[in-house]
Amino acid sequence: MADYTNLQQVRQWTVDNHVDVTYVSDFHTISYLTGFGSDPIERTLALFVFADAEPFLFAPALEVEAIKGTGWPYPVYGYLDHEDPYALIANHITAQLTDPKVWALEAGNLTLDRFQAIQQQFPAAHFDKNLSPMIQKLRLVKTPAELEKLHVAGKWADFAFEQGFAAVKAGRTEQQIAAELQYALMKKGVMEMSFGTLVQAGTHAAEPHGATNQTQIKPNELVLFDLGVMWDGYASDASRTIAYGQPTAKQKEIYDVCLEAQLTAQAAVKPGMPAEDVDKLARDVITKAGYGDYFIHRLGHGLGQTDHEFPSIMAGNHMPLVEGMCFSIEPGIYIPGVAGVRIEDCGVVTKDGFDPFTHTSKDLKILAL
């Protein structure tokens, strides 16, 4: 049976903010609040929370029985593909509230066309309350049960690195290596990556988000891996850079600077420290070494049900770190035409520091040709 404590907090927020209807549209948030997880793709999955009435879920008809199977104790209403979901939603809401005027939305998620669809049903309503910041704060600190899932997801990321490193051979493409590590995971029952696996060889790694492609592995180049899996609804995300054959002096220097930045930031994490200070520590190491212009993204991002979530570990974020907050520490140096290096662990803030979810060695691994 799911724990609906978080759902009750959303209801209390609805009461405290004098909201008539809170419309939850993000399927990740719905999973977090109800225990039912499903990506509806183009269909409508929604949760409606009220100050003075029972919440209800509205879902594609093909999901209704699955929702009931979770033990969901409140109403669930379905719709068929040919029906207008927002007309039906309006009927279910007005059956409980004749004139809901004040609405809260997930402004960080709801698409414009769906907003217009619900607005058309309630033209006299005001939609100026934003639930998103409350949900961000609610999801910020992970429970022991959530942390257990994140640690398991991290162990599978470590397994994926092991498989990926073993697949690196001259002439193989990045795509072939990614396919091998993902197949190895699938054979173990891990069926979903948390994002598209990145394998980038040589100068291709100087594109921080360059897609895995047909680039072939060549001797004496660096190979960057960035990957993660989904485990029981929670994500892992980690990066390692290895050498295939002996790295050049420049490649080794870039790697050593990036590693020093990563280790310096990770070792400094403690509760109460402003998030921006963690970014600055890593950035200062890279800048002092002369590579500041090649570190072109924030140091980190939150992790939980998705691989990128609140908060950002970056300049300008004064938020103090708290125990149970989970995020990445991932400095990178990307020099076009030369090489790219990124080293990343995600982990959780503890009373003593930072506990990473991944444990693959960060010493430069040099594969024999």
Short mmCIF file of C-alpha atoms in Angstrom, two decimals:
data_model
loop_
_atom_site.label_atom_id
_atom_site.label_comp_id
_atom_site.label_asym_id
_atom_site.label_seq_id
_atom_site.Cartn_x
_atom_site.Cartn_y
_atom_site.Cartn_z
CA MET A 1 0.00 0.00 0.00
CA ALA A 2 1.34 3.38 -0.99
CA ASP A 3 2.04 6.08 1.58
CA TYR A 4 -0.11 9.14 0.81
CA THR A 5 1.66 11.49 3.24
CA ASN A 6 2.98 13.62 0.39
CA LEU A 7 -0.47 13.80 -1.18
CA GLN A 8 -1.85 15.06 2.12
CA GLN A 9 0.82 17.77 2.14
CA VAL A 10 -0.36 18.90 -1.29
CA ARG A 11 -3.92 19.00 0.03
CA GLN A 12 -2.76 21.11 3.00
CA TRP A 13 -0.91 23.43 0.60
CA THR A 14 -4.16 23.73 -1.36
CA VAL A 15 -5.98 24.74 1.82
CA ASP A 16 -3.28 27.13 3.02
CA ASN A 17 -3.11 28.92 -0.35
CA HIS A 18 -6.90 29.26 -0.62
CA VAL A 19 -6.96 27.18 -3.81
CA ASP A 20 -10.12 25.45 -5.01
CA VAL A 21 -8.48 22.98 -7.42
CA THR A 22 -4.86 21.87 -7.69
CA TYR A 23 -4.16 20.28 -11.07
CA VAL A 24 -1.14 17.94 -11.07
CA SER A 25 -0.05 17.22 -14.64
CA ASP A 26 3.49 15.80 -14.45
CA PHE A 27 3.39 12.00 -14.46
CA HIS A 28 6.54 11.93 -12.29
CA THR A 29 4.75 14.03 -9.65
CA ILE A 30 1.68 11.82 -9.90
CA SER A 31 3.84 8.77 -9.27
CA TYR A 32 5.48 10.50 -6.31
CA LEU A 33 2.13 11.43 -4.74
CA THR A 34 0.05 8.35 -5.56
CA GLY A 35 2.38 5.41 -6.12
CA PHE A 36 1.06 4.91 -9.66
CA GLY A 37 3.78 5.32 -12.26
CA SER A 38 3.08 5.54 -15.97
CA ASP A 39 4.10 7.77 -18.86
CA PRO A 40 0.83 8.52 -20.70
CA ILE A 41 2.75 9.84 -23.73
CA GLU A 42 0.18 11.88 -25.73
CA ARG A 43 -2.78 10.89 -23.55
CA THR A 44 -3.96 12.78 -20.46
CA LEU A 45 -3.06 11.56 -16.97
CA ALA A 46 -3.97 14.02 -14.23
CA LEU A 47 -4.45 14.26 -10.49
CA PHE A 48 -6.88 16.77 -9.00
CA VAL A 49 -6.59 17.79 -5.36
CA PHE A 50 -9.21 19.83 -3.51
CA ALA A 51 -9.39 21.71 -0.24
CA ASP A 52 -12.76 20.25 0.76
CA ALA A 53 -13.26 17.09 -1.31
CA GLU A 54 -11.56 13.81 -2.13
CA PRO A 55 -8.79 13.89 -4.73
CA PHE A 56 -9.28 11.94 -7.93
CA LEU A 57 -7.13 10.56 -10.71
CA PHE A 58 -8.13 10.96 -14.33
CA ALA A 59 -6.49 8.56 -16.75
CA PRO A 60 -6.74 6.82 -20.09
CA ALA A 61 -9.23 3.96 -19.81
CA LEU A 62 -6.45 1.47 -20.41
CA GLU A 63 -4.74 2.58 -17.16
CA VAL A 64 -7.74 2.50 -14.82
CA GLU A 65 -7.41 -1.10 -13.64
CA ALA A 66 -3.68 -0.69 -13.06
CA ILE A 67 -4.39 2.35 -10.87
CA LYS A 68 -6.96 0.41 -8.86
CA GLY A 69 -4.42 -2.38 -8.50
CA THR A 70 -2.06 -0.08 -6.60
CA GLY A 71 -4.62 0.26 -3.82
CA TRP A 72 -5.49 3.87 -4.72
CA PRO A 73 -8.30 4.60 -2.21
CA TYR A 74 -9.92 7.53 -4.01
CA PRO A 75 -11.93 7.83 -7.23
CA VAL A 76 -10.33 7.17 -10.59
CA TYR A 77 -12.06 8.11 -13.83
CA GLY A 78 -11.10 6.94 -17.29
CA TYR A 79 -11.66 8.18 -20.81
CA LEU A 80 -11.57 6.64 -24.27
CA ASP A 81 -9.34 7.95 -27.01
CA HIS A 82 -12.21 9.44 -29.01
CA GLU A 83 -13.55 11.38 -26.02
CA ASP A 84 -12.64 14.94 -24.99
CA PRO A 85 -10.74 14.44 -21.72
CA TYR A 86 -11.12 18.04 -20.56
CA ALA A 87 -14.89 18.06 -20.99
CA LEU A 88 -15.03 14.92 -18.85
CA ILE A 89 -12.63 16.41 -16.28
CA ALA A 90 -14.88 19.47 -16.04
CA ASN A 91 -17.90 17.24 -15.38
CA HIS A 92 -16.12 15.38 -12.59
CA ILE A 93 -14.93 18.59 -10.97
CA THR A 94 -18.25 20.43 -11.14
CA ALA A 95 -19.93 17.41 -9.58
CA GLN A 96 -17.99 18.37 -6.45
CA LEU A 97 -17.48 22.13 -6.84
CA THR A 98 -20.05 24.18 -8.69
CA ASP A 99 -17.81 27.18 -9.30
CA PRO A 100 -14.06 26.55 -8.77
CA LYS A 101 -12.46 29.94 -9.19
CA VAL A 102 -8.89 29.60 -7.90
CA TRP A 103 -6.65 27.01 -9.55
CA ALA A 104 -3.07 25.89 -8.98
CA LEU A 105 -1.07 24.33 -11.81
CA GLU A 106 2.37 22.79 -12.26
CA ALA A 107 3.59 25.78 -14.22
CA GLY A 108 6.92 24.09 -14.83
CA ASN A 109 5.22 21.23 -16.64
CA LEU A 110 1.76 21.96 -18.06
CA THR A 111 1.82 22.52 -21.82
CA LEU A 112 0.12 25.54 -23.34
CA ASP A 113 -2.44 23.50 -25.28
CA ARG A 114 -3.55 21.63 -22.15
CA PHE A 115 -3.72 24.83 -20.16
CA GLN A 116 -5.93 26.34 -22.85
CA ALA A 117 -8.11 23.20 -22.84
CA ILE A 118 -8.79 23.43 -19.10
CA GLN A 119 -9.16 27.23 -19.27
CA GLN A 120 -11.84 26.81 -21.94
CA GLN A 121 -13.84 24.62 -19.56
CA PHE A 122 -13.55 27.18 -16.73
CA PRO A 123 -13.38 30.60 -18.40
CA ALA A 124 -14.12 32.53 -15.19
CA ALA A 125 -11.38 30.82 -13.19
CA HIS A 126 -7.97 32.22 -12.20
CA PHE A 127 -4.93 30.01 -12.85
CA ASP A 128 -2.23 32.08 -11.16
CA LYS A 129 -1.14 29.70 -8.37
CA ASN A 130 1.98 27.64 -9.10
CA LEU A 131 2.41 24.25 -7.42
CA SER A 132 5.85 23.54 -8.95
CA PRO A 133 8.04 25.17 -6.24
CA MET A 134 6.19 23.26 -3.52
CA ILE A 135 6.72 19.95 -5.35
CA GLN A 136 10.40 20.76 -5.86
CA LYS A 137 10.86 21.29 -2.13
CA LEU A 138 8.81 18.19 -1.29
CA ARG A 139 11.01 16.02 -3.52
CA LEU A 140 14.25 17.71 -2.45
CA VAL A 141 15.02 15.57 0.61
CA LYS A 142 14.94 11.85 -0.06
CA THR A 143 13.58 9.29 2.38
CA PRO A 144 15.59 6.21 3.41
CA ALA A 145 13.48 4.11 1.01
CA GLU A 146 14.25 6.48 -1.86
CA LEU A 147 17.95 6.49 -1.02
CA GLU A 148 18.04 2.70 -1.08
CA LYS A 149 16.68 2.73 -4.64
CA LEU A 150 19.19 5.39 -5.69
CA HIS A 151 22.07 3.32 -4.30
CA VAL A 152 20.89 0.24 -6.22
CA ALA A 153 20.55 2.30 -9.40
CA GLY A 154 24.12 3.48 -8.81
CA LYS A 155 25.40 -0.09 -8.50
CA TRP A 156 23.91 -0.90 -11.89
CA ALA A 157 25.61 2.17 -13.36
CA ASP A 158 28.90 0.80 -12.04
CA PHE A 159 28.12 -2.53 -13.73
CA ALA A 160 27.39 -0.66 -16.97
CA PHE A 161 30.78 1.10 -16.81
CA GLU A 162 32.51 -2.24 -16.35
CA GLN A 163 30.74 -3.68 -19.38
CA GLY A 164 31.31 -0.57 -21.46
CA PHE A 165 35.02 -0.37 -20.72
CA ALA A 166 35.42 -4.04 -21.68
CA ALA A 167 33.76 -3.35 -25.03
CA VAL A 168 36.23 -0.63 -26.09
CA LYS A 169 38.27 -1.90 -29.04
CA ALA A 170 39.86 -0.21 -32.05
CA GLY A 171 37.42 0.14 -34.93
CA ARG A 172 34.29 -0.29 -32.84
CA THR A 173 31.83 2.55 -32.91
CA GLU A 174 30.44 4.47 -29.98
CA GLN A 175 27.01 3.04 -30.80
CA GLN A 176 28.29 -0.53 -30.70
CA ILE A 177 29.82 0.01 -27.27
CA ALA A 178 26.61 1.61 -25.95
CA ALA A 179 24.60 -1.31 -27.34
CA GLU A 180 26.84 -3.86 -25.62
CA LEU A 181 26.60 -2.30 -22.19
CA GLN A 182 22.84 -1.84 -22.48
CA TYR A 183 22.38 -5.46 -23.64
CA ALA A 184 24.42 -6.63 -20.65
CA LEU A 185 22.11 -4.68 -18.36
CA MET A 186 18.99 -6.06 -20.03
CA LYS A 187 20.24 -9.62 -19.57
CA LYS A 188 20.41 -8.82 -15.85
CA GLY A 189 16.84 -7.52 -15.86
CA VAL A 190 17.65 -3.79 -15.93
CA MET A 191 15.50 -2.73 -18.86
CA GLU A 192 15.56 1.05 -18.86
CA MET A 193 18.29 3.65 -19.02
CA SER A 194 17.63 6.96 -17.26
CA PHE A 195 18.69 8.82 -20.42
CA GLY A 196 20.33 8.07 -23.75
CA THR A 197 23.72 6.48 -23.05
CA LEU A 198 26.62 8.72 -24.09
CA VAL A 199 29.81 7.16 -25.41
CA GLN A 200 32.08 9.76 -27.03
CA ALA A 201 35.53 9.05 -28.40
CA GLY A 202 38.41 11.41 -29.10
CA THR A 203 37.52 14.94 -30.15
CA HIS A 204 33.82 14.04 -30.23
CA ALA A 205 33.89 14.16 -26.42
CA ALA A 206 34.54 17.90 -26.64
CA GLU A 207 30.79 18.26 -27.36
CA PRO A 208 29.31 17.97 -23.84
CA HIS A 209 25.95 16.70 -25.10
CA GLY A 210 27.01 15.30 -28.45
CA ALA A 211 24.93 12.21 -29.23
CA THR A 212 26.52 8.75 -29.37
CA ASN A 213 27.16 8.08 -33.03
CA GLN A 214 29.22 6.09 -35.56
CA THR A 215 32.53 7.59 -34.48
CA GLN A 216 35.09 4.79 -34.31
CA ILE A 217 37.45 4.14 -31.43
CA LYS A 218 41.04 4.96 -32.26
CA PRO A 219 44.26 4.21 -30.34
CA ASN A 220 45.65 6.74 -27.88
CA GLU A 221 42.41 8.67 -27.41
CA LEU A 222 40.15 9.35 -24.47
CA VAL A 223 36.65 7.84 -24.38
CA LEU A 224 33.93 9.50 -22.31
CA PHE A 225 31.01 7.53 -20.84
CA ASP A 226 27.92 9.20 -19.35
CA LEU A 227 25.14 6.81 -18.36
CA GLY A 228 22.52 5.79 -15.85
CA VAL A 229 19.67 3.35 -15.30
CA MET A 230 16.19 3.40 -13.83
CA TRP A 231 15.65 1.17 -10.82
CA ASP A 232 12.21 0.93 -9.22
CA GLY A 233 11.34 4.43 -10.40
CA TYR A 234 14.65 6.10 -9.46
CA ALA A 235 17.56 7.15 -11.64
CA SER A 236 21.32 6.93 -11.62
CA ASP A 237 23.67 9.20 -13.57
CA ALA A 238 27.46 9.07 -13.67
CA SER A 239 30.36 9.88 -15.99
CA ARG A 240 33.82 8.42 -16.42
CA THR A 241 36.54 9.13 -18.97
CA ILE A 242 39.11 6.46 -19.81
CA ALA A 243 42.10 6.20 -22.14
CA TYR A 244 42.41 3.64 -24.94
CA GLY A 245 46.15 3.29 -25.17
CA GLN A 246 48.59 5.79 -23.70
CA PRO A 247 47.15 9.29 -23.39
CA THR A 248 49.13 12.27 -24.58
CA ALA A 249 50.61 14.65 -22.04
CA LYS A 250 47.83 17.15 -22.82
CA GLN A 251 45.08 14.57 -22.37
CA LYS A 252 46.58 13.46 -19.07
CA GLU A 253 46.86 17.06 -17.86
CA ILE A 254 43.21 17.79 -18.70
CA TYR A 255 42.13 14.62 -16.93
CA ASP A 256 44.16 15.35 -13.80
CA VAL A 257 42.75 18.88 -13.53
CA CYS A 258 39.17 17.67 -13.96
CA LEU A 259 39.68 14.93 -11.36
CA GLU A 260 41.15 17.38 -8.86
CA ALA A 261 38.14 19.65 -9.36
CA GLN A 262 35.69 16.78 -8.87
CA LEU A 263 37.40 15.42 -5.76
CA THR A 264 37.84 18.90 -4.25
CA ALA A 265 34.16 19.72 -4.59
CA GLN A 266 32.98 16.31 -3.43
CA ALA A 267 35.18 16.37 -0.33
CA ALA A 268 33.92 19.82 0.68
CA VAL A 269 30.17 19.07 0.68
CA LYS A 270 28.52 19.50 4.05
CA PRO A 271 25.09 20.53 5.36
CA GLY A 272 24.60 24.30 5.45
CA MET A 273 27.05 25.01 2.64
CA PRO A 274 25.57 27.18 -0.14
CA ALA A 275 25.11 25.24 -3.38
CA GLU A 276 27.03 27.88 -5.32
CA ASP A 277 30.11 27.33 -3.15
CA VAL A 278 30.40 23.73 -4.33
CA ASP A 279 30.38 24.92 -7.94
CA LYS A 280 32.98 27.60 -7.16
CA LEU A 281 35.40 25.16 -5.57
CA ALA A 282 35.49 22.97 -8.66
CA ARG A 283 35.51 25.92 -11.04
CA ASP A 284 38.39 27.59 -9.23
CA VAL A 285 40.56 24.49 -9.66
CA ILE A 286 39.88 24.40 -13.39
CA THR A 287 40.29 28.16 -13.83
CA LYS A 288 43.58 28.22 -11.92
CA ALA A 289 44.91 25.53 -14.28
CA GLY A 290 44.01 27.71 -17.28
CA TYR A 291 40.98 25.78 -18.50
CA GLY A 292 38.19 27.93 -17.08
CA ASP A 293 36.87 28.85 -20.54
CA TYR A 294 36.38 25.15 -21.30
CA PHE A 295 34.15 24.37 -18.31
CA ILE A 296 30.89 25.50 -19.87
CA HIS A 297 28.08 24.14 -17.70
CA ARG A 298 26.92 24.13 -14.08
CA LEU A 299 28.65 21.72 -11.70
CA GLY A 300 25.58 19.67 -10.93
CA HIS A 301 21.86 18.97 -10.91
CA GLY A 302 19.41 17.20 -8.66
CA LEU A 303 18.66 13.49 -8.98
CA GLY A 304 15.72 11.34 -7.97
CA GLN A 305 12.82 10.06 -10.04
CA THR A 306 14.48 11.70 -13.02
CA ASP A 307 18.12 12.18 -13.93
CA HIS A 308 17.83 15.98 -13.95
CA GLU A 309 15.74 17.71 -11.31
CA PHE A 310 15.81 20.48 -8.72
CA PRO A 311 18.19 21.95 -7.56
CA SER A 312 21.02 23.25 -9.75
CA ILE A 313 24.49 23.34 -8.20
CA MET A 314 25.71 26.52 -9.83
CA ALA A 315 26.74 30.13 -9.36
CA GLY A 316 23.89 32.25 -8.02
CA ASN A 317 22.17 29.44 -6.13
CA HIS A 318 22.44 30.45 -2.47
CA MET A 319 20.35 27.49 -1.24
CA PRO A 320 22.05 25.79 1.72
CA LEU A 321 22.69 22.08 1.32
CA VAL A 322 20.68 19.86 3.66
CA GLU A 323 20.91 16.21 4.64
CA GLY A 324 19.06 13.99 2.17
CA MET A 325 19.57 16.32 -0.81
CA CYS A 326 20.81 14.39 -3.86
CA PHE A 327 22.74 15.86 -6.78
CA SER A 328 25.59 15.39 -9.23
CA ILE A 329 29.13 16.74 -9.05
CA GLU A 330 30.38 16.71 -12.64
CA PRO A 331 33.07 19.14 -13.72
CA GLY A 332 34.11 18.93 -17.35
CA ILE A 333 36.78 20.32 -19.65
CA TYR A 334 35.95 20.40 -23.35
CA ILE A 335 38.58 21.62 -25.81
CA PRO A 336 37.36 21.52 -29.43
CA GLY A 337 39.63 19.51 -31.66
CA VAL A 338 41.62 18.17 -28.69
CA ALA A 339 39.60 16.19 -26.14
CA GLY A 340 36.75 16.22 -23.67
CA VAL A 341 36.79 14.99 -20.08
CA ARG A 342 33.92 14.74 -17.60
CA ILE A 343 33.99 12.96 -14.24
CA GLU A 344 30.70 12.64 -12.36
CA ASP A 345 29.22 11.06 -9.31
CA CYS A 346 25.73 11.61 -7.97
CA GLY A 347 25.23 11.21 -4.26
CA VAL A 348 23.44 12.34 -1.13
CA VAL A 349 24.37 14.97 1.44
CA THR A 350 24.90 13.35 4.84
CA LYS A 351 25.72 14.83 8.23
CA ASP A 352 29.35 13.94 7.49
CA GLY A 353 29.59 15.01 3.83
CA PHE A 354 28.67 13.40 0.51
CA ASP A 355 27.86 9.72 -0.02
CA PRO A 356 28.15 8.81 -3.73
CA PHE A 357 25.85 6.32 -5.42
CA THR A 358 28.56 5.18 -7.87
CA HIS A 359 31.97 3.81 -6.96
CA THR A 360 33.80 3.06 -10.22
CA SER A 361 37.39 4.22 -9.75
CA LYS A 362 38.12 7.76 -10.87
CA ASP A 363 41.84 7.13 -11.36
CA LEU A 364 42.54 7.31 -15.10
CA LYS A 365 41.97 3.84 -16.49
CA ILE A 366 44.34 3.07 -19.39
CA LEU A 367 43.22 0.21 -21.60
CA ALA A 368 45.89 -1.79 -23.39
CA LEU A 369 45.75 -1.65 -27.20
#
